[in-house]
Amino acid sequence: MKREEIAEEILTINSEIRSSCLMLEQEIPGASVYHHMMLEGDDTKFMADGEFVRILFLCSGAASFLVDGERYHYEEKAFLAARHDQNIQVLAETNVDVLEIRWVMGERDIQEINENRSQYPITGAYLAAQQYRDPFKSEKTISRAILPQRTIPRFAMGSVETYGDDLIGQHAHPLLDQFFFSFPENHMELLIDDLVYPMGGNSLLHIPLGSNHGVSVKGDQVAHYIWIDFIQDPEKANQYLDEVHKPTGTMRSFDR
């Protein structure tokens, strides 16, 4: 693996200017990731397309999501996933920073969604997400399953948070494609095959399919990022995630 082969897009965020940015366009088939900066008082509608599910992640600020007449209010980090046929209205109560993920659904996916319509929208606060452990991480690391496998067809999303010194051991998953999206405080070193690759904050990076990857943080470094899995073989990939993501039953946080 060579440094120039890593696909990464680093955001320049001005919290006082409205903006929308499509990141790493067509990097993963069927997946699109946008970043939106909305200003206080903005009323933004995300209209259903019928072909993809939409996941919104509130990175910062206070906002309300409106779906099917229900209002969900959050401050700071939170998420909402809607069906392919649901509109989302976002009311920005402060300046807000929102990640939008679109994942194209096939006929079988839509059938699965229609069989479980009542669970949508799926929404919650980030800090309330289920925590899990896996064999690649130390006991110190906090991992969260934001949208676990089988919640949305062929999709999973979670996060990793730790600080130096710590190590997430290198591992590979050839059954799914993956993005990392880093929070502003993130400053870590990715280990990808035999490459050491620095990753800062406000960045979207494609973990190459099947690569042997991990994370190192040393000294005052911090790792805090979302992983976004686009699953190619749901039966095998979901079984793999079941095996490696073990709920802890705890709700830890760092006081640093």
mmCIF file of C-alpha atoms in Angstrom:
data_model
loop_
_atom_site.group_PDB
_atom_site.id
_atom_site.type_symbol
_atom_site.label_atom_id
_atom_site.label_comp_id
_atom_site.label_asym_id
_atom_site.label_seq_id
_atom_site.Cartn_x
_atom_site.Cartn_y
_atom_site.Cartn_z
ATOM 1 C CA MET A 1 0.000 0.000 0.000
ATOM 2 C CA LYS A 2 1.347 3.425 -1.014
ATOM 3 C CA ARG A 3 0.421 6.764 0.572
ATOM 4 C CA GLU A 4 -0.922 8.111 -2.731
ATOM 5 C CA GLU A 5 -3.327 5.158 -2.961
ATOM 6 C CA ILE A 6 -5.225 6.244 0.155
ATOM 7 C CA ALA A 7 -8.449 8.098 -0.706
ATOM 8 C CA GLU A 8 -9.008 10.880 1.837
ATOM 9 C CA GLU A 9 -10.891 14.180 1.803
ATOM 10 C CA ILE A 10 -10.246 16.772 4.502
ATOM 11 C CA LEU A 11 -12.966 19.312 5.206
ATOM 12 C CA THR A 12 -12.334 23.001 5.710
ATOM 13 C CA ILE A 13 -15.249 23.970 7.949
ATOM 14 C CA ASN A 14 -16.294 27.581 8.480
ATOM 15 C CA SER A 15 -19.027 27.448 11.115
ATOM 16 C CA GLU A 16 -20.369 30.851 10.003
ATOM 17 C CA ILE A 17 -20.987 29.995 6.339
ATOM 18 C CA ARG A 18 -23.632 27.643 4.897
ATOM 19 C CA SER A 19 -22.094 24.882 2.860
ATOM 20 C CA SER A 20 -22.743 21.438 1.408
ATOM 21 C CA CYS A 21 -20.016 19.144 0.159
ATOM 22 C CA LEU A 22 -20.111 15.719 -1.498
ATOM 23 C CA MET A 23 -17.060 13.836 -0.238
ATOM 24 C CA LEU A 24 -15.075 11.104 -2.017
ATOM 25 C CA GLU A 25 -17.632 10.887 -4.812
ATOM 26 C CA GLN A 26 -18.162 7.362 -6.234
ATOM 27 C CA GLU A 27 -15.440 5.946 -3.990
ATOM 28 C CA ILE A 28 -17.685 3.128 -2.718
ATOM 29 C CA PRO A 29 -20.389 1.890 -5.145
ATOM 30 C CA GLY A 30 -23.892 2.801 -3.950
ATOM 31 C CA ALA A 31 -22.633 5.037 -1.126
ATOM 32 C CA SER A 32 -22.587 8.839 -0.959
ATOM 33 C CA VAL A 33 -21.412 10.998 1.944
ATOM 34 C CA TYR A 34 -22.187 14.703 2.257
ATOM 35 C CA HIS A 35 -21.208 17.269 4.840
ATOM 36 C CA HIS A 36 -23.583 20.180 5.556
ATOM 37 C CA MET A 37 -23.012 23.351 7.558
ATOM 38 C CA MET A 38 -26.348 24.936 8.547
ATOM 39 C CA LEU A 39 -26.819 28.246 10.322
ATOM 40 C CA GLU A 40 -29.090 29.053 13.250
ATOM 41 C CA GLY A 41 -32.694 29.321 12.066
ATOM 42 C CA ASP A 42 -32.216 27.266 8.910
ATOM 43 C CA ASP A 43 -35.088 24.963 7.970
ATOM 44 C CA THR A 44 -33.739 22.298 5.633
ATOM 45 C CA LYS A 45 -35.752 19.513 4.002
ATOM 46 C CA PHE A 46 -34.177 16.264 2.868
ATOM 47 C CA MET A 47 -36.686 14.792 0.449
ATOM 48 C CA ALA A 48 -37.084 11.034 0.032
ATOM 49 C CA ASP A 49 -35.691 9.691 -3.213
ATOM 50 C CA GLY A 50 -37.190 6.211 -3.080
ATOM 51 C CA GLU A 51 -33.888 4.552 -3.967
ATOM 52 C CA PHE A 52 -31.693 5.070 -0.904
ATOM 53 C CA VAL A 53 -31.905 5.197 2.862
ATOM 54 C CA ARG A 54 -30.582 8.377 4.444
ATOM 55 C CA ILE A 55 -28.661 8.605 7.710
ATOM 56 C CA LEU A 56 -28.005 11.986 9.300
ATOM 57 C CA PHE A 57 -25.403 12.435 12.024
ATOM 58 C CA LEU A 58 -25.442 15.674 14.016
ATOM 59 C CA CYS A 59 -21.772 16.380 14.705
ATOM 60 C CA SER A 60 -22.201 19.631 16.627
ATOM 61 C CA GLY A 61 -24.826 22.159 17.646
ATOM 62 C CA ALA A 62 -28.515 21.871 18.557
ATOM 63 C CA ALA A 63 -31.204 20.808 16.098
ATOM 64 C CA SER A 64 -34.560 19.110 15.756
ATOM 65 C CA PHE A 65 -35.328 16.383 13.227
ATOM 66 C CA LEU A 66 -38.947 16.138 12.040
ATOM 67 C CA VAL A 67 -40.169 12.891 10.447
ATOM 68 C CA ASP A 68 -43.801 11.883 9.876
ATOM 69 C CA GLY A 69 -45.043 14.553 12.288
ATOM 70 C CA GLU A 70 -42.709 13.501 15.120
ATOM 71 C CA ARG A 71 -40.022 15.844 16.446
ATOM 72 C CA TYR A 72 -36.666 14.644 17.806
ATOM 73 C CA HIS A 73 -34.562 17.282 19.547
ATOM 74 C CA TYR A 74 -30.827 16.864 20.161
ATOM 75 C CA GLU A 75 -27.861 18.886 21.295
ATOM 76 C CA GLU A 76 -24.422 17.862 20.089
ATOM 77 C CA LYS A 77 -23.878 14.384 18.687
ATOM 78 C CA ALA A 78 -26.948 12.370 17.586
ATOM 79 C CA PHE A 79 -28.183 10.320 14.627
ATOM 80 C CA LEU A 80 -31.338 9.640 12.640
ATOM 81 C CA ALA A 81 -31.912 7.064 9.910
ATOM 82 C CA ALA A 82 -34.989 7.266 7.673
ATOM 83 C CA ARG A 83 -36.592 4.880 5.201
ATOM 84 C CA HIS A 84 -36.186 5.339 1.462
ATOM 85 C CA ASP A 85 -39.676 6.895 1.371
ATOM 86 C CA GLN A 86 -39.460 9.208 4.412
ATOM 87 C CA ASN A 87 -38.705 12.931 4.274
ATOM 88 C CA ILE A 88 -36.581 14.559 6.989
ATOM 89 C CA GLN A 89 -36.861 18.180 8.044
ATOM 90 C CA VAL A 90 -33.970 19.668 10.023
ATOM 91 C CA LEU A 91 -34.490 22.782 12.132
ATOM 92 C CA ALA A 92 -31.147 24.310 13.138
ATOM 93 C CA GLU A 93 -31.480 25.870 16.595
ATOM 94 C CA THR A 94 -27.815 26.884 16.556
ATOM 95 C CA ASN A 95 -25.207 26.631 13.838
ATOM 96 C CA VAL A 96 -24.989 22.896 13.163
ATOM 97 C CA ASP A 97 -22.590 20.529 11.471
ATOM 98 C CA VAL A 98 -24.310 17.500 9.861
ATOM 99 C CA LEU A 99 -22.997 14.413 8.096
ATOM 100 C CA GLU A 100 -25.373 12.831 5.559
ATOM 101 C CA ILE A 101 -24.929 9.249 4.359
ATOM 102 C CA ARG A 102 -26.922 7.777 1.475
ATOM 103 C CA TRP A 103 -26.939 4.038 0.790
ATOM 104 C CA VAL A 104 -28.696 2.741 -2.324
ATOM 105 C CA MET A 105 -31.193 -0.043 -1.682
ATOM 106 C CA GLY A 106 -31.882 -3.024 -3.884
ATOM 107 C CA GLU A 107 -35.254 -4.749 -4.307
ATOM 108 C CA ARG A 108 -34.521 -7.219 -1.512
ATOM 109 C CA ASP A 109 -33.386 -4.386 0.791
ATOM 110 C CA ILE A 110 -36.606 -2.450 0.241
ATOM 111 C CA GLN A 111 -38.647 -5.577 0.937
ATOM 112 C CA GLU A 112 -36.785 -5.951 4.247
ATOM 113 C CA ILE A 113 -37.434 -2.310 5.121
ATOM 114 C CA ASN A 114 -41.130 -2.618 4.293
ATOM 115 C CA GLU A 115 -41.373 -5.630 6.588
ATOM 116 C CA ASN A 116 -39.945 -3.511 9.432
ATOM 117 C CA ARG A 117 -41.481 -0.127 8.644
ATOM 118 C CA SER A 118 -42.535 0.549 12.222
ATOM 119 C CA GLN A 119 -38.960 0.822 13.500
ATOM 120 C CA TYR A 120 -38.212 3.883 11.335
ATOM 121 C CA PRO A 121 -37.008 6.493 11.867
ATOM 122 C CA ILE A 122 -34.188 5.041 13.943
ATOM 123 C CA THR A 123 -32.750 7.769 16.124
ATOM 124 C CA GLY A 124 -30.837 8.415 19.309
ATOM 125 C CA ALA A 125 -28.145 10.368 21.112
ATOM 126 C CA TYR A 126 -24.579 9.359 20.361
ATOM 127 C CA LEU A 127 -23.562 8.940 24.006
ATOM 128 C CA ALA A 128 -26.519 6.579 24.575
ATOM 129 C CA ALA A 129 -25.421 4.160 21.827
ATOM 130 C CA GLN A 130 -24.651 0.593 22.879
ATOM 131 C CA GLN A 131 -20.998 0.057 23.770
ATOM 132 C CA TYR A 132 -19.119 -3.038 22.657
ATOM 133 C CA ARG A 133 -15.689 -4.659 22.854
ATOM 134 C CA ASP A 134 -13.796 -6.499 20.170
ATOM 135 C CA PRO A 135 -10.569 -8.519 20.236
ATOM 136 C CA PHE A 136 -8.542 -5.858 18.398
ATOM 137 C CA LYS A 137 -8.916 -3.136 21.039
ATOM 138 C CA SER A 138 -7.653 -2.608 24.573
ATOM 139 C CA GLU A 139 -9.949 -2.362 27.587
ATOM 140 C CA LYS A 140 -9.308 1.385 27.571
ATOM 141 C CA THR A 141 -10.927 1.971 24.171
ATOM 142 C CA ILE A 142 -14.619 2.951 24.027
ATOM 143 C CA SER A 143 -16.460 1.519 21.020
ATOM 144 C CA ARG A 144 -20.075 2.394 20.226
ATOM 145 C CA ALA A 145 -22.528 0.605 17.915
ATOM 146 C CA ILE A 146 -24.522 3.560 16.578
ATOM 147 C CA LEU A 147 -26.450 1.525 13.984
ATOM 148 C CA PRO A 148 -25.574 -2.146 14.543
ATOM 149 C CA GLN A 149 -25.661 -4.763 11.790
ATOM 150 C CA ARG A 150 -29.175 -5.810 10.718
ATOM 151 C CA THR A 151 -30.634 -2.423 11.690
ATOM 152 C CA ILE A 152 -30.440 -1.123 8.109
ATOM 153 C CA PRO A 153 -29.962 -3.563 5.206
ATOM 154 C CA ARG A 154 -26.291 -4.188 4.384
ATOM 155 C CA PHE A 155 -25.113 -1.369 6.639
ATOM 156 C CA ALA A 156 -23.583 -0.764 10.050
ATOM 157 C CA MET A 157 -22.124 2.279 11.763
ATOM 158 C CA GLY A 158 -20.262 2.815 14.998
ATOM 159 C CA SER A 159 -17.427 4.749 16.560
ATOM 160 C CA VAL A 160 -14.100 4.419 18.313
ATOM 161 C CA GLU A 161 -12.746 6.699 21.016
ATOM 162 C CA THR A 162 -9.446 6.462 22.882
ATOM 163 C CA TYR A 163 -6.311 8.446 23.680
ATOM 164 C CA GLY A 164 -2.571 7.882 23.936
ATOM 165 C CA ASP A 165 -0.991 5.557 24.532
ATOM 166 C CA ASP A 166 -3.247 2.957 22.937
ATOM 167 C CA LEU A 167 -3.333 0.574 20.009
ATOM 168 C CA ILE A 168 -6.096 -0.914 17.882
ATOM 169 C CA GLY A 169 -4.547 -4.030 16.418
ATOM 170 C CA GLN A 170 -4.417 -4.486 12.663
ATOM 171 C CA HIS A 171 -7.189 -6.612 11.201
ATOM 172 C CA ALA A 172 -8.909 -7.095 7.848
ATOM 173 C CA HIS A 173 -12.540 -7.460 6.772
ATOM 174 C CA PRO A 174 -12.898 -8.402 3.098
ATOM 175 C CA LEU A 175 -16.702 -8.681 3.367
ATOM 176 C CA LEU A 176 -17.425 -4.972 3.727
ATOM 177 C CA ASP A 177 -16.261 -1.587 2.450
ATOM 178 C CA GLN A 178 -15.567 1.071 5.052
ATOM 179 C CA PHE A 179 -15.225 4.813 5.561
ATOM 180 C CA PHE A 180 -13.713 6.493 8.617
ATOM 181 C CA PHE A 181 -15.030 9.981 9.452
ATOM 182 C CA SER A 182 -13.005 11.796 12.102
ATOM 183 C CA PHE A 183 -14.214 14.302 14.681
ATOM 184 C CA PRO A 184 -12.259 17.592 14.994
ATOM 185 C CA GLU A 185 -10.161 16.437 17.966
ATOM 186 C CA ASN A 186 -8.982 13.299 16.169
ATOM 187 C CA HIS A 187 -5.214 13.061 15.682
ATOM 188 C CA MET A 188 -3.960 9.523 15.166
ATOM 189 C CA GLU A 189 -1.882 7.244 12.985
ATOM 190 C CA LEU A 190 -3.612 4.702 10.757
ATOM 191 C CA LEU A 191 -1.776 1.467 10.193
ATOM 192 C CA ILE A 192 -2.754 0.211 6.730
ATOM 193 C CA ASP A 193 -0.867 -2.889 5.610
ATOM 194 C CA ASP A 194 2.766 -1.753 5.930
ATOM 195 C CA LEU A 195 1.950 1.998 5.796
ATOM 196 C CA VAL A 196 1.741 4.440 8.713
ATOM 197 C CA TYR A 197 -0.711 7.164 7.637
ATOM 198 C CA PRO A 198 -1.516 10.243 9.780
ATOM 199 C CA MET A 199 -5.221 11.143 10.017
ATOM 200 C CA GLY A 200 -6.380 14.395 11.573
ATOM 201 C CA GLY A 201 -9.834 15.808 12.232
ATOM 202 C CA ASN A 202 -12.784 16.567 9.928
ATOM 203 C CA SER A 203 -11.694 13.960 7.412
ATOM 204 C CA LEU A 204 -13.382 11.189 5.426
ATOM 205 C CA LEU A 205 -11.078 8.312 4.520
ATOM 206 C CA HIS A 206 -11.670 5.064 2.641
ATOM 207 C CA ILE A 207 -10.212 2.011 4.354
ATOM 208 C CA PRO A 208 -9.275 -0.098 1.345
ATOM 209 C CA LEU A 209 -11.351 -3.249 1.004
ATOM 210 C CA GLY A 210 -9.534 -6.200 2.564
ATOM 211 C CA SER A 211 -6.629 -4.100 3.865
ATOM 212 C CA ASN A 212 -4.961 -4.990 7.154
ATOM 213 C CA HIS A 213 -5.677 -1.870 9.189
ATOM 214 C CA GLY A 214 -5.405 -0.574 12.743
ATOM 215 C CA VAL A 215 -4.833 2.626 14.732
ATOM 216 C CA SER A 216 -2.038 3.898 16.964
ATOM 217 C CA VAL A 217 -2.259 6.852 19.366
ATOM 218 C CA LYS A 218 0.708 8.029 21.394
ATOM 219 C CA GLY A 219 1.338 10.770 23.954
ATOM 220 C CA ASP A 220 -1.315 13.482 23.680
ATOM 221 C CA GLN A 221 -2.902 12.026 20.532
ATOM 222 C CA VAL A 222 -6.642 11.262 20.436
ATOM 223 C CA ALA A 223 -8.568 8.809 18.263
ATOM 224 C CA HIS A 224 -12.246 9.679 17.844
ATOM 225 C CA TYR A 225 -13.937 8.662 14.643
ATOM 226 C CA ILE A 226 -17.016 7.041 13.110
ATOM 227 C CA TRP A 227 -16.672 3.857 11.092
ATOM 228 C CA ILE A 228 -19.260 3.350 8.345
ATOM 229 C CA ASP A 229 -19.642 -0.154 6.923
ATOM 230 C CA PHE A 230 -21.189 -0.851 3.509
ATOM 231 C CA ILE A 231 -21.751 -4.593 3.479
ATOM 232 C CA GLN A 232 -21.371 -6.652 0.321
ATOM 233 C CA ASP A 233 -22.273 -10.115 1.690
ATOM 234 C CA PRO A 234 -24.756 -9.565 4.553
ATOM 235 C CA GLU A 235 -25.025 -13.176 5.713
ATOM 236 C CA LYS A 236 -21.283 -13.656 6.218
ATOM 237 C CA ALA A 237 -20.518 -10.053 7.246
ATOM 238 C CA ASN A 238 -23.286 -9.899 9.852
ATOM 239 C CA GLN A 239 -22.093 -13.178 11.337
ATOM 240 C CA TYR A 240 -18.557 -11.761 11.489
ATOM 241 C CA LEU A 241 -19.755 -8.581 13.224
ATOM 242 C CA ASP A 242 -21.799 -10.682 15.675
ATOM 243 C CA GLU A 243 -18.645 -12.576 16.584
ATOM 244 C CA VAL A 244 -16.309 -9.606 17.062
ATOM 245 C CA HIS A 245 -18.674 -6.943 18.488
ATOM 246 C CA LYS A 246 -19.589 -8.036 22.000
ATOM 247 C CA PRO A 247 -21.869 -5.672 24.003
ATOM 248 C CA THR A 248 -20.276 -4.641 27.293
ATOM 249 C CA GLY A 249 -23.459 -3.662 29.140
ATOM 250 C CA THR A 250 -21.631 -0.538 30.358
ATOM 251 C CA MET A 251 -21.850 3.172 29.517
ATOM 252 C CA ARG A 252 -18.327 4.477 29.953
ATOM 253 C CA SER A 253 -17.032 7.934 29.056
ATOM 254 C CA PHE A 254 -13.688 9.686 29.209
ATOM 255 C CA ASP A 255 -13.141 12.586 31.598
ATOM 256 C CA ARG A 256 -10.049 14.106 30.081
#
